[in-house]
Amino acid sequence: MLTDPLMQRALLAALLVGACAPVVGTYLVQRRLALLGDGIGHVALTGVAVGWLVGSTMGLVPVDALAIPGAIVASVIGSVLIEVVRRRGRTSGDLALAIMFYGGIAGGVLIIGIAGGSSGSLMAYLFGSISTVTTTDLVMTVVLGALILAVGVGLRAALFSVSHDEEFAISSGLPVWALNMAVAILAALTVTVAMRVVGLLLVSALMIVPVAIGQLLTHSFRRTMTVASVIGVVVCVVGLSITYWYPVSPGALIVVLAIAVYAVVAGLRPLLDRRRPAHDPHPDIPDDVEVAAPGPDTEGECVR
């Protein structure tokens, strides 16, 4: 498998997507915007169709040569619009996402028809088609993946502050508007990076489910992000490896594996919590109540 050039490209793309998607997903979960990836994915579908239309108009071969650049532009614009709407509060966040859902799908199907294609032409982008990853796609994935990791990990403290408590971030003097836009744009880039691996309809699951598993295993934001990235890499590589021998959809299998891991961890968590030794949450602060051991003149009393 490792000697096949196609699988080499596919495995590298899966490795990068598995590492990047949970990093951005950690911020989205913290901001209670777990479905943002779905909204952006639907908007990216319109970008794919626009790229297809431009490519067919220019006579490019293949006709979808501009599909990924079109998806990048459309998803970035869509994510910025969602953030602007959410920030100004003219409509609720879930309503803005719903508009993006339906508008993105409808626009994509309509434009792909104008370009001379059909709704079936979008299936590879909706559910992933990692076997079609070209060298150009891989280079773009490497560049965007490196950018996502650099910003997502390098600005982790500032992005966490904005995602956790925006009012505190404002009082601390952080550029809240710019950081919010950074999270939105990172989410858009992640969607386009993962488009070939799991598809636009399933990318949100790869961004969120590993984070949910990390939250079950640890309570630290930093550790949650690390655990989620490791799980994302593992399920992507394992899922893709299985599809080398069994003809199933790699994107669907990767998501199912992630959900299966979540179910196992959630089922075992009560057992792990019972075996975990009790610990003092504030070891640096002396206890203000002590229980005296029973002695010859006392039956045990509480001493301040």
CSV table of C-alpha atoms in Angstrom, one decimal:
chain,number,residue,atom,x,y,z
A,1,MET,CA,0.0,0.0,0.0
A,2,LEU,CA,2.8,2.4,0.9
A,3,THR,CA,4.5,1.9,-2.5
A,4,ASP,CA,1.4,3.0,-4.4
A,5,PRO,CA,1.8,6.7,-5.5
A,6,LEU,CA,-2.0,7.2,-5.2
A,7,MET,CA,-2.1,5.9,-1.7
A,8,GLN,CA,1.0,8.0,-0.8
A,9,ARG,CA,-0.8,11.2,-1.7
A,10,ALA,CA,-4.0,10.1,-0.1
A,11,LEU,CA,-2.3,9.1,3.2
A,12,LEU,CA,-0.5,12.4,3.4
A,13,ALA,CA,-3.6,14.3,2.7
A,14,ALA,CA,-5.5,12.3,5.3
A,15,LEU,CA,-2.7,12.8,7.9
A,16,LEU,CA,-2.8,16.6,7.4
A,17,VAL,CA,-6.6,16.8,7.5
A,18,GLY,CA,-6.8,14.6,10.6
A,19,ALA,CA,-4.4,16.9,12.4
A,20,CYS,CA,-5.9,20.2,11.3
A,21,ALA,CA,-9.6,19.7,11.5
A,22,PRO,CA,-9.8,19.0,15.3
A,23,VAL,CA,-7.6,22.0,16.0
A,24,VAL,CA,-10.1,24.3,14.5
A,25,GLY,CA,-13.0,22.2,15.8
A,26,THR,CA,-11.8,22.8,19.4
A,27,TYR,CA,-12.4,26.5,19.0
A,28,LEU,CA,-15.8,26.0,17.4
A,29,VAL,CA,-16.9,23.8,20.2
A,30,GLN,CA,-15.7,26.3,22.8
A,31,ARG,CA,-17.7,29.0,21.0
A,32,ARG,CA,-20.8,26.8,20.7
A,33,LEU,CA,-20.6,26.9,16.9
A,34,ALA,CA,-20.3,23.2,16.3
A,35,LEU,CA,-22.4,23.4,13.1
A,36,LEU,CA,-20.4,26.2,11.6
A,37,GLY,CA,-18.4,23.7,9.5
A,38,ASP,CA,-21.7,22.4,8.0
A,39,GLY,CA,-22.7,25.9,7.0
A,40,ILE,CA,-19.4,26.7,5.4
A,41,GLY,CA,-19.3,23.3,3.6
A,42,HIS,CA,-22.6,24.1,1.9
A,43,VAL,CA,-21.3,27.5,0.9
A,44,ALA,CA,-18.2,25.9,-0.5
A,45,LEU,CA,-20.4,23.8,-2.7
A,46,THR,CA,-21.5,27.0,-4.5
A,47,GLY,CA,-17.8,27.9,-4.8
A,48,VAL,CA,-17.1,24.5,-6.4
A,49,ALA,CA,-19.9,25.0,-8.9
A,50,VAL,CA,-18.6,28.6,-9.7
A,51,GLY,CA,-15.1,27.2,-10.3
A,52,TRP,CA,-16.6,24.5,-12.5
A,53,LEU,CA,-18.5,27.2,-14.5
A,54,VAL,CA,-15.4,29.4,-14.9
A,55,GLY,CA,-13.3,26.4,-15.9
A,56,SER,CA,-15.8,25.3,-18.6
A,57,THR,CA,-16.1,28.9,-19.9
A,58,MET,CA,-12.3,29.1,-20.2
A,59,GLY,CA,-12.1,25.7,-21.8
A,60,LEU,CA,-9.8,24.3,-19.1
A,61,VAL,CA,-8.9,20.6,-18.8
A,62,PRO,CA,-10.1,19.2,-16.5
A,63,VAL,CA,-13.2,21.2,-16.3
A,64,ASP,CA,-13.1,21.3,-12.5
A,65,ALA,CA,-9.5,22.7,-12.4
A,66,LEU,CA,-10.8,25.8,-10.5
A,67,ALA,CA,-13.2,23.9,-8.2
A,68,ILE,CA,-10.9,24.0,-5.1
A,69,PRO,CA,-9.9,27.7,-5.6
A,70,GLY,CA,-13.5,28.5,-6.0
A,71,ALA,CA,-14.4,26.6,-2.9
A,72,ILE,CA,-11.7,28.5,-0.9
A,73,VAL,CA,-13.0,31.9,-2.0
A,74,ALA,CA,-16.7,31.0,-1.4
A,75,SER,CA,-16.1,29.4,2.0
A,76,VAL,CA,-14.0,32.4,3.3
A,77,ILE,CA,-16.6,34.8,2.1
A,78,GLY,CA,-19.3,32.7,3.7
A,79,SER,CA,-17.5,32.4,7.0
A,80,VAL,CA,-16.9,36.1,7.2
A,81,LEU,CA,-20.5,36.9,6.5
A,82,ILE,CA,-21.6,34.4,9.2
A,83,GLU,CA,-19.3,36.1,11.7
A,84,VAL,CA,-20.5,39.6,10.7
A,85,VAL,CA,-24.1,38.6,11.1
A,86,ARG,CA,-23.4,36.9,14.5
A,87,ARG,CA,-21.5,39.8,15.8
A,88,ARG,CA,-24.0,42.5,14.8
A,89,GLY,CA,-26.8,40.4,16.2
A,90,ARG,CA,-29.3,41.2,13.5
A,91,THR,CA,-30.3,37.6,13.4
A,92,SER,CA,-29.5,34.6,15.5
A,93,GLY,CA,-26.5,32.4,14.7
A,94,ASP,CA,-28.5,29.3,14.0
A,95,LEU,CA,-30.8,31.2,11.6
A,96,ALA,CA,-27.7,32.6,9.7
A,97,LEU,CA,-26.3,29.0,9.5
A,98,ALA,CA,-29.7,27.7,8.2
A,99,ILE,CA,-29.7,30.3,5.4
A,100,MET,CA,-26.1,29.3,4.5
A,101,PHE,CA,-27.2,25.6,4.5
A,102,TYR,CA,-30.0,26.0,2.0
A,103,GLY,CA,-28.5,28.8,-0.1
A,104,GLY,CA,-25.2,27.0,-0.5
A,105,ILE,CA,-26.9,23.7,-1.7
A,106,ALA,CA,-29.3,25.5,-4.0
A,107,GLY,CA,-26.7,27.7,-5.5
A,108,GLY,CA,-24.3,24.9,-6.1
A,109,VAL,CA,-26.9,22.7,-7.9
A,110,LEU,CA,-28.2,25.7,-9.9
A,111,ILE,CA,-24.8,26.9,-11.1
A,112,ILE,CA,-23.4,23.4,-11.9
A,113,GLY,CA,-26.4,22.9,-14.2
A,114,ILE,CA,-25.6,26.2,-15.9
A,115,ALA,CA,-22.0,25.0,-16.3
A,116,GLY,CA,-23.2,22.0,-18.2
A,117,GLY,CA,-22.8,19.4,-15.4
A,118,SER,CA,-25.3,17.7,-13.2
A,119,SER,CA,-25.9,17.3,-9.5
A,120,GLY,CA,-24.1,14.0,-9.8
A,121,SER,CA,-20.9,15.9,-10.7
A,122,LEU,CA,-20.9,17.3,-7.1
A,123,MET,CA,-21.0,13.9,-5.4
A,124,ALA,CA,-17.2,13.6,-5.1
A,125,TYR,CA,-17.1,17.0,-3.3
A,126,LEU,CA,-20.1,16.2,-1.1
A,127,PHE,CA,-18.9,12.9,0.2
A,128,GLY,CA,-15.2,13.0,-0.6
A,129,SER,CA,-13.1,11.3,-3.3
A,130,ILE,CA,-9.6,10.8,-2.0
A,131,SER,CA,-8.7,8.6,-4.9
A,132,THR,CA,-8.8,11.7,-7.1
A,133,VAL,CA,-6.3,13.7,-5.1
A,134,THR,CA,-3.7,15.0,-7.5
A,135,THR,CA,-0.2,16.4,-6.9
A,136,THR,CA,-1.6,20.0,-7.2
A,137,ASP,CA,-4.3,19.2,-4.6
A,138,LEU,CA,-1.7,17.7,-2.3
A,139,VAL,CA,0.5,20.8,-2.5
A,140,MET,CA,-2.5,23.0,-1.8
A,141,THR,CA,-3.4,20.8,1.2
A,142,VAL,CA,0.1,21.0,2.6
A,143,VAL,CA,0.2,24.8,2.3
A,144,LEU,CA,-3.2,25.3,3.8
A,145,GLY,CA,-2.7,22.7,6.5
A,146,ALA,CA,0.6,24.3,7.6
A,147,LEU,CA,-1.1,27.7,7.7
A,148,ILE,CA,-4.0,26.3,9.8
A,149,LEU,CA,-1.7,24.6,12.3
A,150,ALA,CA,0.6,27.6,12.5
A,151,VAL,CA,-2.3,30.0,13.4
A,152,GLY,CA,-4.4,27.6,15.4
A,153,VAL,CA,-1.5,26.5,17.6
A,154,GLY,CA,0.6,29.6,17.5
A,155,LEU,CA,-2.3,31.9,18.6
A,156,ARG,CA,-3.9,29.3,20.9
A,157,ALA,CA,-3.8,31.5,24.0
A,158,ALA,CA,-5.4,34.5,22.4
A,159,LEU,CA,-7.9,32.4,20.4
A,160,PHE,CA,-8.9,30.5,23.5
A,161,SER,CA,-9.5,33.7,25.4
A,162,VAL,CA,-11.8,35.1,22.7
A,163,SER,CA,-13.6,31.8,22.3
A,164,HIS,CA,-14.1,31.2,26.1
A,165,ASP,CA,-15.0,34.7,27.3
A,166,GLU,CA,-15.2,37.5,24.7
A,167,GLU,CA,-15.9,40.2,27.3
A,168,PHE,CA,-12.8,39.3,29.2
A,169,ALA,CA,-10.8,39.4,26.0
A,170,ILE,CA,-12.1,42.8,25.2
A,171,SER,CA,-11.2,44.1,28.7
A,172,SER,CA,-7.7,42.6,28.3
A,173,GLY,CA,-7.1,44.7,25.2
A,174,LEU,CA,-7.0,41.8,22.7
A,175,PRO,CA,-8.1,42.5,19.1
A,176,VAL,CA,-11.3,40.5,19.4
A,177,TRP,CA,-12.7,41.4,16.0
A,178,ALA,CA,-9.6,40.2,14.2
A,179,LEU,CA,-9.3,37.1,16.3
A,180,ASN,CA,-13.0,36.1,15.7
A,181,MET,CA,-12.4,36.6,12.0
A,182,ALA,CA,-9.3,34.4,12.2
A,183,VAL,CA,-11.3,31.6,13.7
A,184,ALA,CA,-13.9,31.9,11.0
A,185,ILE,CA,-11.3,32.0,8.2
A,186,LEU,CA,-9.5,29.0,9.7
A,187,ALA,CA,-12.8,27.1,9.7
A,188,ALA,CA,-13.3,28.0,6.1
A,189,LEU,CA,-9.8,26.8,5.1
A,190,THR,CA,-10.2,23.6,7.1
A,191,VAL,CA,-13.4,22.8,5.2
A,192,THR,CA,-11.7,23.2,1.8
A,193,VAL,CA,-8.7,21.2,3.0
A,194,ALA,CA,-10.9,18.3,4.1
A,195,MET,CA,-13.1,18.4,1.1
A,196,ARG,CA,-11.3,15.7,-0.8
A,197,VAL,CA,-10.9,13.4,2.2
A,198,VAL,CA,-14.3,13.3,3.9
A,199,GLY,CA,-16.5,15.5,1.7
A,200,LEU,CA,-18.3,18.8,2.4
A,201,LEU,CA,-21.2,17.1,4.1
A,202,LEU,CA,-19.1,15.2,6.6
A,203,VAL,CA,-16.2,17.6,7.3
A,204,SER,CA,-18.0,19.0,10.3
A,205,ALA,CA,-18.0,15.6,12.0
A,206,LEU,CA,-14.2,15.3,11.6
A,207,MET,CA,-13.9,18.7,13.2
A,208,ILE,CA,-16.2,18.1,16.2
A,209,VAL,CA,-16.3,14.3,17.1
A,210,PRO,CA,-12.6,14.0,18.0
A,211,VAL,CA,-13.0,17.1,20.1
A,212,ALA,CA,-15.9,15.5,21.9
A,213,ILE,CA,-13.7,12.5,22.6
A,214,GLY,CA,-10.9,14.7,23.9
A,215,GLN,CA,-13.4,16.4,26.3
A,216,LEU,CA,-14.3,13.0,27.7
A,217,LEU,CA,-10.7,12.1,28.4
A,218,THR,CA,-9.3,15.4,29.7
A,219,HIS,CA,-10.6,18.7,31.1
A,220,SER,CA,-7.7,20.9,29.8
A,221,PHE,CA,-8.2,22.9,26.6
A,222,ARG,CA,-4.6,22.3,25.5
A,223,ARG,CA,-4.8,18.6,26.2
A,224,THR,CA,-8.2,18.3,24.5
A,225,MET,CA,-6.8,19.8,21.4
A,226,THR,CA,-3.8,17.5,21.4
A,227,VAL,CA,-5.9,14.4,22.0
A,228,ALA,CA,-8.4,15.4,19.4
A,229,SER,CA,-5.7,15.9,16.8
A,230,VAL,CA,-4.2,12.5,17.6
A,231,ILE,CA,-7.6,10.8,17.3
A,232,GLY,CA,-8.3,12.7,14.0
A,233,VAL,CA,-5.0,11.4,12.5
A,234,VAL,CA,-5.6,7.8,13.7
A,235,VAL,CA,-9.2,7.5,12.4
A,236,CYS,CA,-8.2,9.2,9.0
A,237,VAL,CA,-5.2,6.9,8.5
A,238,VAL,CA,-7.0,3.7,9.7
A,239,GLY,CA,-10.1,4.5,7.7
A,240,LEU,CA,-8.2,5.2,4.5
A,241,SER,CA,-6.1,2.0,5.0
A,242,ILE,CA,-9.2,-0.1,5.3
A,243,THR,CA,-10.6,1.3,2.0
A,244,TYR,CA,-7.4,0.1,0.3
A,245,TRP,CA,-8.7,-3.5,0.7
A,246,TYR,CA,-12.4,-2.9,0.9
A,247,PRO,CA,-14.3,-0.8,-1.6
A,248,VAL,CA,-16.2,1.5,0.8
A,249,SER,CA,-16.4,5.3,1.0
A,250,PRO,CA,-13.3,6.6,2.9
A,251,GLY,CA,-15.1,9.7,4.1
A,252,ALA,CA,-18.0,7.8,5.5
A,253,LEU,CA,-15.8,5.2,7.1
A,254,ILE,CA,-13.6,7.8,8.8
A,255,VAL,CA,-16.6,9.5,10.4
A,256,VAL,CA,-18.1,6.2,11.5
A,257,LEU,CA,-14.8,5.2,13.1
A,258,ALA,CA,-14.7,8.5,14.9
A,259,ILE,CA,-18.2,8.1,16.2
A,260,ALA,CA,-17.4,4.5,17.3
A,261,VAL,CA,-14.4,5.7,19.3
A,262,TYR,CA,-16.6,8.3,20.9
A,263,ALA,CA,-19.2,5.6,21.8
A,264,VAL,CA,-16.6,3.3,23.4
A,265,VAL,CA,-15.0,6.2,25.4
A,266,ALA,CA,-18.3,7.4,26.6
A,267,GLY,CA,-19.3,3.9,27.7
A,268,LEU,CA,-16.0,3.4,29.5
A,269,ARG,CA,-15.8,6.8,31.1
A,270,PRO,CA,-17.9,5.9,34.3
A,271,LEU,CA,-15.5,3.0,34.9
A,272,LEU,CA,-12.5,5.2,34.4
A,273,ASP,CA,-13.9,7.9,36.7
A,274,ARG,CA,-14.4,5.3,39.5
A,275,ARG,CA,-10.9,4.0,39.2
A,276,ARG,CA,-9.4,7.5,39.1
A,277,PRO,CA,-8.0,8.5,42.6
A,278,ALA,CA,-9.5,11.5,44.3
A,279,HIS,CA,-7.3,14.6,44.1
A,280,ASP,CA,-7.3,18.0,45.6
A,281,PRO,CA,-8.3,20.5,42.9
A,282,HIS,CA,-6.4,23.3,44.8
A,283,PRO,CA,-3.3,21.7,46.3
A,284,ASP,CA,-1.7,25.1,46.8
A,285,ILE,CA,-4.5,26.2,49.1
A,286,PRO,CA,-4.6,24.7,52.7
A,287,ASP,CA,-7.8,23.1,53.7
A,288,ASP,CA,-9.9,25.2,56.1
A,289,VAL,CA,-11.6,22.1,57.7
A,290,GLU,CA,-9.9,19.1,59.2
A,291,VAL,CA,-11.3,16.0,60.8
A,292,ALA,CA,-9.5,15.1,64.0
A,293,ALA,CA,-8.7,11.4,64.5
A,294,PRO,CA,-10.6,9.8,67.4
A,295,GLY,CA,-8.5,9.8,70.6
A,296,PRO,CA,-9.0,8.7,74.2
A,297,ASP,CA,-10.8,11.9,75.0
A,298,THR,CA,-12.7,12.5,71.8
A,299,GLU,CA,-14.9,10.7,69.4
A,300,GLY,CA,-13.7,12.7,66.4
A,301,GLU,CA,-14.6,16.3,66.0
A,302,CYS,CA,-14.3,19.0,63.3
A,303,VAL,CA,-11.6,21.6,63.9
A,304,ARG,CA,-11.4,24.9,62.0
